[in-house]
Structure formats: C-alpha cells, structure tokens
Amino acid sequence: MAVFHMGECIRKTKQQIPLTNEEIRQLVRGITAEPPIPDYQLAAWLMAACFSGLNDAETAALTMAMRDSGQVMHWDLDAPVADKHSTGGVGDKTTLILAPIVAACGVYMPKMSGRGLGHTGGTIDKLESIPGLSTALDPADFLALVKKAGFAVAMQTGNLAPADKKLYALRDVTETVDSIPLICASIMSKKLATGADHILLDVKVGSGAFMKNDDDAAELARRMLSAANADGRDCTAILTDMDRPLGMCIGNAIEVQEAIEVLAGDTESELGGFCIELAAEILHMAGRGTAEQCLAMAKDAVTSGRAMERLAVMIAGQGGDASVTEHPEKLALSACSRTLRAARGGWISAMHSEEIGRASVLLGAGRMTKADAIDSGAGIRLHCKNGDAVEQGGALLTMYAAKESQLDEAEAMLRQAVVLSDEKPEAVPLIHRVVRSDSSARN
Ligand code: URA
C-alpha cells in the first residue's frame, strides 16, 4: 500500500488534481483512526475541496468511504425497503405522513432520523412531543416494529458514518458546509449505511434551505444520484420549494397535529397532496405499479384510514400514547399564545421560511445551542400562505410559547417574515423538478 501523505492530498485537491480511490479511503480512515489526522490538516483539505471542488468519482469514493466508517445495515425483509431524506426545511413533517402511507401499501420504511438543526426542524424532536414515545430503540426492537407496523423511526446512532460526524462538526466551524460534493458525501454516506434499496431525496430549494437556487439544487441532486447509483441503489430526487414553510404548522407537537390531520383524510391540502405524491413516487420506485396506480394506492391508504392505523401501531410500539391519532388535541401546545394580524390589506407575496424557522426557535421549538432543551408545545400556526388575500386586521398566524417575552421576540421577526403586496403574486409550485437516475427531469 502506498504511503499516505495528508499534505499531498491537500496539495492535489487545491490544484484540482483528482485523488485516487485509495487516497480517499486512507483520508477517511484517518479521520477516525488513533491518532487521527489533525484537525488543521482536515480543515485545510475541506477548504481546498470547497474552493476547487471534487469530481463525481471523488465524491462517490468519499461517500462510500464515509459509509464504511461505521455500521452498514442490511435488511432481510419480505418486501422492498425504502428510505426518504429531506435536506432540511421549515415545517417539514413529511416523514410522519408518508412513512405510514408507504407502510400501508406494503413497502417497509425503517427510518433513522435526527434532531432539528439551526432554523430547521427534526423528525425526532417532533415525535418526542408524543407522550411516552421513545426514539432510542435497540436494533432488535427496531426490526420487530418495522415488521409489525411497516415502519419505525429511531434516532440516528453515533455508529452510523462516524467519519461524517467528525467531519461535519469541523465543517460547521470552518465555513465549509456549503460545498455540493461535501454535502452529497455527508448525506449519502448516512443514507447508504441505512441499507434501503430505494431512496427518495427531497432536496429543498430556496431561502430556508442550504440550496438557494434550482441550479445548485439540481447539481446536488445529480451528485447524490450518481453516488447512490455507484452503490447500486435506486434513487430519485425531488426539488421542492423552501421559499415558504411546508404546510401550515411549524414546531413539534403542532406539526404532529398537522400530520394527523392529513392522515385523517385531508388529501386535498397542499401538504396532503405533496405527501401523497412523494409516497406514490416511492411506491413506483419499489415496483408497486404504474405512476397512476401508485398515486391511487397512496390516496386510498389515507382515505381508508389504513395509514393512520400504521401510525398508531408505530406510536404504541415506541411506547407512545397512540390515542393522539384520534385526539390530536392531547398534544398540548404552550400556554401563551398571540395572533399576529395584517397591518393592511393585500396579498401575501412572501413568507420567508428562514425567518419563520428562526422565530420558531425563539419561541422555544428549536435549540440555540446543542445543549438546549426544546419546548415541544411551542410553535406557529399559519392562517394564510403565499398568494392568499388578507384584509386589514385579518389573522396571519398564531404563535405559542411558554413565556410572553418569547412571543415579543418572535413577533418582531415574524413581522419581517410576512410580506404583503398590492398585487397577487405568481404561484410557485411546491415541486420544482423531479430528477431520476437516468437524469430525466420533469416540471
Ligand atoms: N445534512 C447533512 O447531513 N450533511 C450536510 O452536509 C448538510 C445537511
């Protein structure tokens, strides 16, 4: 084996000379080795990668090496196994809706999820707002519940792609997060380690997302598909709008309430329709039928109540109070609330999702530092969305928090986040584009 020189890797990447597969493997091995590659050299390499880029082959090699830095899961189940990943958004509760739909249609979805990050929410925090529910499942219980409910949601363990964990922490403090190849390797190493045959990527685009425009999001999607295909996985990416929050609720308990509202039969709302489309895409990838059949199947799983039954089985299986599926009001919201009203009449031309996400953190729904506890009852319910007409004094949104002072702080930010105009804005579709493995795109 060739002698490994980290300095040489930094020089090559800086000069856009591709690293070999072996160099990338050794570099990743060095991240978790004892002694590890020093942080100053890793940081220099990350910055070189940010400025000079990595080609597709290097990105795929980095993804695989990071995947192999920890546990790689394998599922021995009697039906296809699918996974879905969102690159992080505001109000994004799709996992809570689409996993039960997909499970009700005969496709397994063992989900490893994370907590909220910055202004974006996390599925684990949302689920933990259900009284009694635990996401710290041991592997045997996780598998047993996946077999019984068709899906389960566990907290991502430190043993999944540990090289990414270390690298991500370093990227976070060295301004090297916003690199497409590095984001691709970070996300896909964890996705590939969770062992699903079919992977649906929900790539968020807009002010509230990592990717601020369609071109960057399409490039990230293309890289992620290329890494998934290099590992023999079936993968589709959907580019979705994050210039507005997803759905009408932002927070934890309040988002679980909204997910339950959709599963109770609301297939017509923007959120309901979106989740059904995503679920249908997964069913189609898993070979459950034609695109039209899969759409009908996903809708039927909701209207028949079968998806809600799956959610109840999963909640009970994870120790939670499954009666919340019939009584979502049991998911308590924080004691203080205030409704923001329009200062003038007009059309809602923007609802800046990043500011709305940050305001939800101020209300207590997210964390300022890693050690903070969250208030599961805090959050925001929107009463209107982009393109809606409002009259002067009309309700824009209601905030929930434990303390009045939190409402004051969030109100100032939310007043900036909601923009009114004199003209009806052009409607922007929620799904911008679908990118499939053969690089075909629609929309
Ligand atoms: N999410 C991740 O897991 N990694 C990134 O680099 C960005 C978002």
Short mmCIF file of N, CA and C in Angstrom, two decimals, residues 271-356:
data_model
loop_
_atom_site.label_atom_id
_atom_site.label_comp_id
_atom_site.label_asym_id
_atom_site.label_seq_id
_atom_site.Cartn_x
_atom_site.Cartn_y
_atom_site.Cartn_z
N LEU A 271 -50.14 20.32 1.57
CA LEU A 271 -49.29 19.35 2.28
C LEU A 271 -49.74 17.91 2.01
N GLY A 272 -51.06 17.68 2.10
CA GLY A 272 -51.59 16.33 1.88
C GLY A 272 -51.25 15.83 0.48
N GLY A 273 -51.51 16.68 -0.52
CA GLY A 273 -51.23 16.30 -1.91
C GLY A 273 -49.75 16.04 -2.12
N PHE A 274 -48.92 16.85 -1.49
CA PHE A 274 -47.46 16.71 -1.63
C PHE A 274 -47.01 15.36 -1.07
N CYS A 275 -47.49 15.02 0.13
CA CYS A 275 -47.06 13.75 0.75
C CYS A 275 -47.54 12.56 -0.07
N ILE A 276 -48.73 12.69 -0.63
CA ILE A 276 -49.24 11.58 -1.46
C ILE A 276 -48.37 11.42 -2.71
N GLU A 277 -47.97 12.54 -3.30
CA GLU A 277 -47.09 12.45 -4.49
C GLU A 277 -45.76 11.80 -4.14
N LEU A 278 -45.19 12.20 -3.00
CA LEU A 278 -43.90 11.62 -2.58
C LEU A 278 -44.05 10.13 -2.29
N ALA A 279 -45.14 9.78 -1.59
CA ALA A 279 -45.37 8.37 -1.27
C ALA A 279 -45.55 7.57 -2.56
N ALA A 280 -46.29 8.14 -3.52
CA ALA A 280 -46.52 7.45 -4.80
C ALA A 280 -45.20 7.24 -5.53
N GLU A 281 -44.34 8.22 -5.45
CA GLU A 281 -43.02 8.10 -6.11
C GLU A 281 -42.26 6.91 -5.51
N ILE A 282 -42.30 6.79 -4.18
CA ILE A 282 -41.59 5.68 -3.53
C ILE A 282 -42.21 4.34 -3.94
N LEU A 283 -43.55 4.28 -3.96
CA LEU A 283 -44.21 3.02 -4.33
C LEU A 283 -43.85 2.64 -5.77
N HIS A 284 -43.80 3.65 -6.62
CA HIS A 284 -43.44 3.41 -8.03
C HIS A 284 -42.00 2.89 -8.13
N MET A 285 -41.10 3.52 -7.37
CA MET A 285 -39.70 3.07 -7.37
C MET A 285 -39.61 1.63 -6.89
N ALA A 286 -40.46 1.28 -5.92
CA ALA A 286 -40.42 -0.07 -5.33
C ALA A 286 -41.19 -1.08 -6.17
N GLY A 287 -41.67 -0.65 -7.35
CA GLY A 287 -42.30 -1.59 -8.27
C GLY A 287 -43.72 -1.98 -7.89
N ARG A 288 -44.42 -1.09 -7.17
CA ARG A 288 -45.78 -1.41 -6.73
C ARG A 288 -46.82 -1.18 -7.82
N GLY A 289 -46.48 -0.56 -8.93
CA GLY A 289 -47.44 -0.34 -10.01
C GLY A 289 -47.01 0.83 -10.87
N THR A 290 -47.92 1.23 -11.78
CA THR A 290 -47.62 2.38 -12.63
C THR A 290 -47.71 3.64 -11.77
N ALA A 291 -47.27 4.76 -12.32
CA ALA A 291 -47.33 6.02 -11.57
C ALA A 291 -48.76 6.32 -11.13
N GLU A 292 -49.72 6.09 -12.04
CA GLU A 292 -51.14 6.39 -11.72
C GLU A 292 -51.65 5.44 -10.64
N GLN A 293 -51.32 4.15 -10.78
CA GLN A 293 -51.77 3.17 -9.77
C GLN A 293 -51.20 3.52 -8.39
N CYS A 294 -49.94 3.93 -8.38
CA CYS A 294 -49.29 4.23 -7.09
C CYS A 294 -49.91 5.46 -6.44
N LEU A 295 -50.29 6.43 -7.28
CA LEU A 295 -50.95 7.62 -6.75
C LEU A 295 -52.29 7.23 -6.11
N ALA A 296 -53.04 6.40 -6.82
CA ALA A 296 -54.36 5.97 -6.31
C ALA A 296 -54.18 5.15 -5.04
N MET A 297 -53.15 4.31 -5.03
CA MET A 297 -52.88 3.44 -3.86
C MET A 297 -52.55 4.30 -2.63
N ALA A 298 -51.72 5.32 -2.85
CA ALA A 298 -51.30 6.19 -1.73
C ALA A 298 -52.51 6.95 -1.18
N LYS A 299 -53.35 7.45 -2.10
CA LYS A 299 -54.55 8.19 -1.68
C LYS A 299 -55.47 7.28 -0.88
N ASP A 300 -55.65 6.06 -1.38
CA ASP A 300 -56.55 5.11 -0.72
C ASP A 300 -56.04 4.75 0.69
N ALA A 301 -54.73 4.71 0.84
CA ALA A 301 -54.18 4.38 2.17
C ALA A 301 -54.59 5.44 3.18
N VAL A 302 -54.75 6.68 2.72
CA VAL A 302 -55.18 7.76 3.63
C VAL A 302 -56.70 7.71 3.83
N THR A 303 -57.45 7.69 2.72
CA THR A 303 -58.92 7.79 2.86
C THR A 303 -59.52 6.57 3.55
N SER A 304 -58.87 5.42 3.42
CA SER A 304 -59.38 4.20 4.08
C SER A 304 -59.03 4.16 5.57
N GLY A 305 -58.10 5.03 6.00
CA GLY A 305 -57.68 5.03 7.40
C GLY A 305 -56.54 4.05 7.69
N ARG A 306 -56.08 3.31 6.65
CA ARG A 306 -55.03 2.30 6.89
C ARG A 306 -53.70 2.95 7.28
N ALA A 307 -53.41 4.11 6.69
CA ALA A 307 -52.14 4.78 7.03
C ALA A 307 -52.17 5.25 8.49
N MET A 308 -53.32 5.75 8.93
CA MET A 308 -53.43 6.21 10.32
C MET A 308 -53.27 5.01 11.27
N GLU A 309 -53.84 3.87 10.88
CA GLU A 309 -53.67 2.66 11.73
C GLU A 309 -52.19 2.33 11.89
N ARG A 310 -51.43 2.44 10.78
CA ARG A 310 -49.99 2.15 10.85
C ARG A 310 -49.29 3.12 11.81
N LEU A 311 -49.71 4.39 11.74
CA LEU A 311 -49.09 5.38 12.63
C LEU A 311 -49.37 5.00 14.09
N ALA A 312 -50.61 4.58 14.35
CA ALA A 312 -50.98 4.23 15.74
C ALA A 312 -50.17 3.02 16.22
N VAL A 313 -49.97 2.03 15.34
CA VAL A 313 -49.18 0.84 15.73
C VAL A 313 -47.73 1.26 16.02
N MET A 314 -47.20 2.13 15.17
CA MET A 314 -45.81 2.58 15.38
C MET A 314 -45.68 3.37 16.68
N ILE A 315 -46.62 4.27 16.95
CA ILE A 315 -46.54 5.08 18.18
C ILE A 315 -46.59 4.16 19.41
N ALA A 316 -47.55 3.23 19.41
CA ALA A 316 -47.67 2.32 20.56
C ALA A 316 -46.41 1.47 20.69
N GLY A 317 -45.88 1.02 19.55
CA GLY A 317 -44.68 0.17 19.55
C GLY A 317 -43.46 0.91 20.10
N GLN A 318 -43.45 2.23 20.00
CA GLN A 318 -42.33 3.02 20.52
C GLN A 318 -42.67 3.61 21.90
N GLY A 319 -43.72 3.05 22.52
CA GLY A 319 -44.05 3.42 23.90
C GLY A 319 -44.91 4.66 24.05
N GLY A 320 -45.41 5.18 22.93
CA GLY A 320 -46.17 6.43 22.99
C GLY A 320 -47.67 6.20 23.16
N ASP A 321 -48.38 7.30 23.42
CA ASP A 321 -49.83 7.26 23.60
C ASP A 321 -50.49 7.34 22.22
N ALA A 322 -50.91 6.17 21.70
CA ALA A 322 -51.46 6.12 20.34
C ALA A 322 -52.82 6.79 20.22
N SER A 323 -53.46 7.10 21.36
CA SER A 323 -54.78 7.75 21.28
C SER A 323 -54.67 9.16 20.69
N VAL A 324 -53.44 9.70 20.57
CA VAL A 324 -53.30 11.03 19.96
C VAL A 324 -53.74 11.00 18.49
N THR A 325 -53.74 9.82 17.89
CA THR A 325 -54.17 9.76 16.48
C THR A 325 -55.68 10.04 16.37
N GLU A 326 -56.42 9.75 17.45
CA GLU A 326 -57.85 10.07 17.45
C GLU A 326 -58.12 11.41 18.13
N HIS A 327 -57.23 11.77 19.05
CA HIS A 327 -57.41 13.04 19.79
C HIS A 327 -56.12 13.86 19.71
N PRO A 328 -55.84 14.46 18.54
CA PRO A 328 -54.59 15.22 18.41
C PRO A 328 -54.50 16.39 19.39
N GLU A 329 -55.66 16.81 19.94
CA GLU A 329 -55.64 17.92 20.92
C GLU A 329 -54.92 17.52 22.20
N LYS A 330 -54.68 16.19 22.38
CA LYS A 330 -53.91 15.74 23.55
C LYS A 330 -52.44 16.18 23.45
N LEU A 331 -52.01 16.53 22.25
CA LEU A 331 -50.64 17.04 22.07
C LEU A 331 -50.68 18.51 22.47
N ALA A 332 -50.30 18.76 23.71
CA ALA A 332 -50.52 20.09 24.29
C ALA A 332 -49.65 21.16 23.66
N LEU A 333 -50.24 22.32 23.40
CA LEU A 333 -49.48 23.47 22.93
C LEU A 333 -49.16 24.37 24.13
N SER A 334 -48.13 25.20 23.99
CA SER A 334 -47.67 26.03 25.12
C SER A 334 -48.76 27.02 25.56
N ALA A 335 -48.65 27.43 26.83
CA ALA A 335 -49.75 28.17 27.47
C ALA A 335 -49.97 29.57 26.89
N CYS A 336 -48.90 30.25 26.47
CA CYS A 336 -49.08 31.63 25.99
C CYS A 336 -49.25 31.62 24.47
N SER A 337 -50.19 32.37 24.00
CA SER A 337 -50.38 32.44 22.54
C SER A 337 -50.73 33.87 22.14
N ARG A 338 -50.45 34.18 20.89
CA ARG A 338 -50.77 35.51 20.37
C ARG A 338 -50.97 35.39 18.86
N THR A 339 -52.00 36.07 18.37
CA THR A 339 -52.26 36.05 16.93
C THR A 339 -51.77 37.36 16.30
N LEU A 340 -51.00 37.20 15.23
CA LEU A 340 -50.49 38.37 14.51
C LEU A 340 -51.49 38.73 13.42
N ARG A 341 -51.80 40.01 13.31
CA ARG A 341 -52.82 40.43 12.34
C ARG A 341 -52.22 41.36 11.29
N ALA A 342 -52.82 41.37 10.10
CA ALA A 342 -52.28 42.19 9.00
C ALA A 342 -52.47 43.67 9.30
N ALA A 343 -51.39 44.45 9.13
CA ALA A 343 -51.46 45.90 9.37
C ALA A 343 -52.25 46.58 8.26
N ARG A 344 -52.31 45.92 7.10
CA ARG A 344 -53.08 46.46 5.97
C ARG A 344 -53.59 45.31 5.11
N GLY A 345 -54.50 45.61 4.21
CA GLY A 345 -54.99 44.56 3.33
C GLY A 345 -54.02 44.33 2.19
N GLY A 346 -54.12 43.20 1.51
CA GLY A 346 -53.26 42.92 0.35
C GLY A 346 -53.13 41.43 0.11
N TRP A 347 -52.14 41.09 -0.68
CA TRP A 347 -51.86 39.68 -0.98
C TRP A 347 -50.59 39.28 -0.25
N ILE A 348 -50.55 38.04 0.22
CA ILE A 348 -49.30 37.56 0.83
C ILE A 348 -48.34 37.27 -0.33
N SER A 349 -47.26 38.06 -0.42
CA SER A 349 -46.33 37.82 -1.53
C SER A 349 -45.12 37.01 -1.08
N ALA A 350 -44.84 36.99 0.22
CA ALA A 350 -43.72 36.15 0.71
C ALA A 350 -43.95 35.78 2.16
N MET A 351 -43.53 34.56 2.49
CA MET A 351 -43.49 34.11 3.89
C MET A 351 -42.12 33.50 4.04
N HIS A 352 -41.14 34.32 4.43
CA HIS A 352 -39.75 33.89 4.41
C HIS A 352 -39.52 32.76 5.41
N SER A 353 -39.22 31.59 4.87
CA SER A 353 -39.19 30.42 5.75
C SER A 353 -38.02 30.45 6.73
N GLU A 354 -36.88 31.01 6.31
CA GLU A 354 -35.75 31.03 7.25
C GLU A 354 -36.11 31.85 8.49
N GLU A 355 -36.71 33.04 8.28
CA GLU A 355 -37.10 33.89 9.43
C GLU A 355 -38.18 33.19 10.27
N ILE A 356 -39.09 32.53 9.59
CA ILE A 356 -40.16 31.83 10.34
C ILE A 356 -39.55 30.70 11.17
#
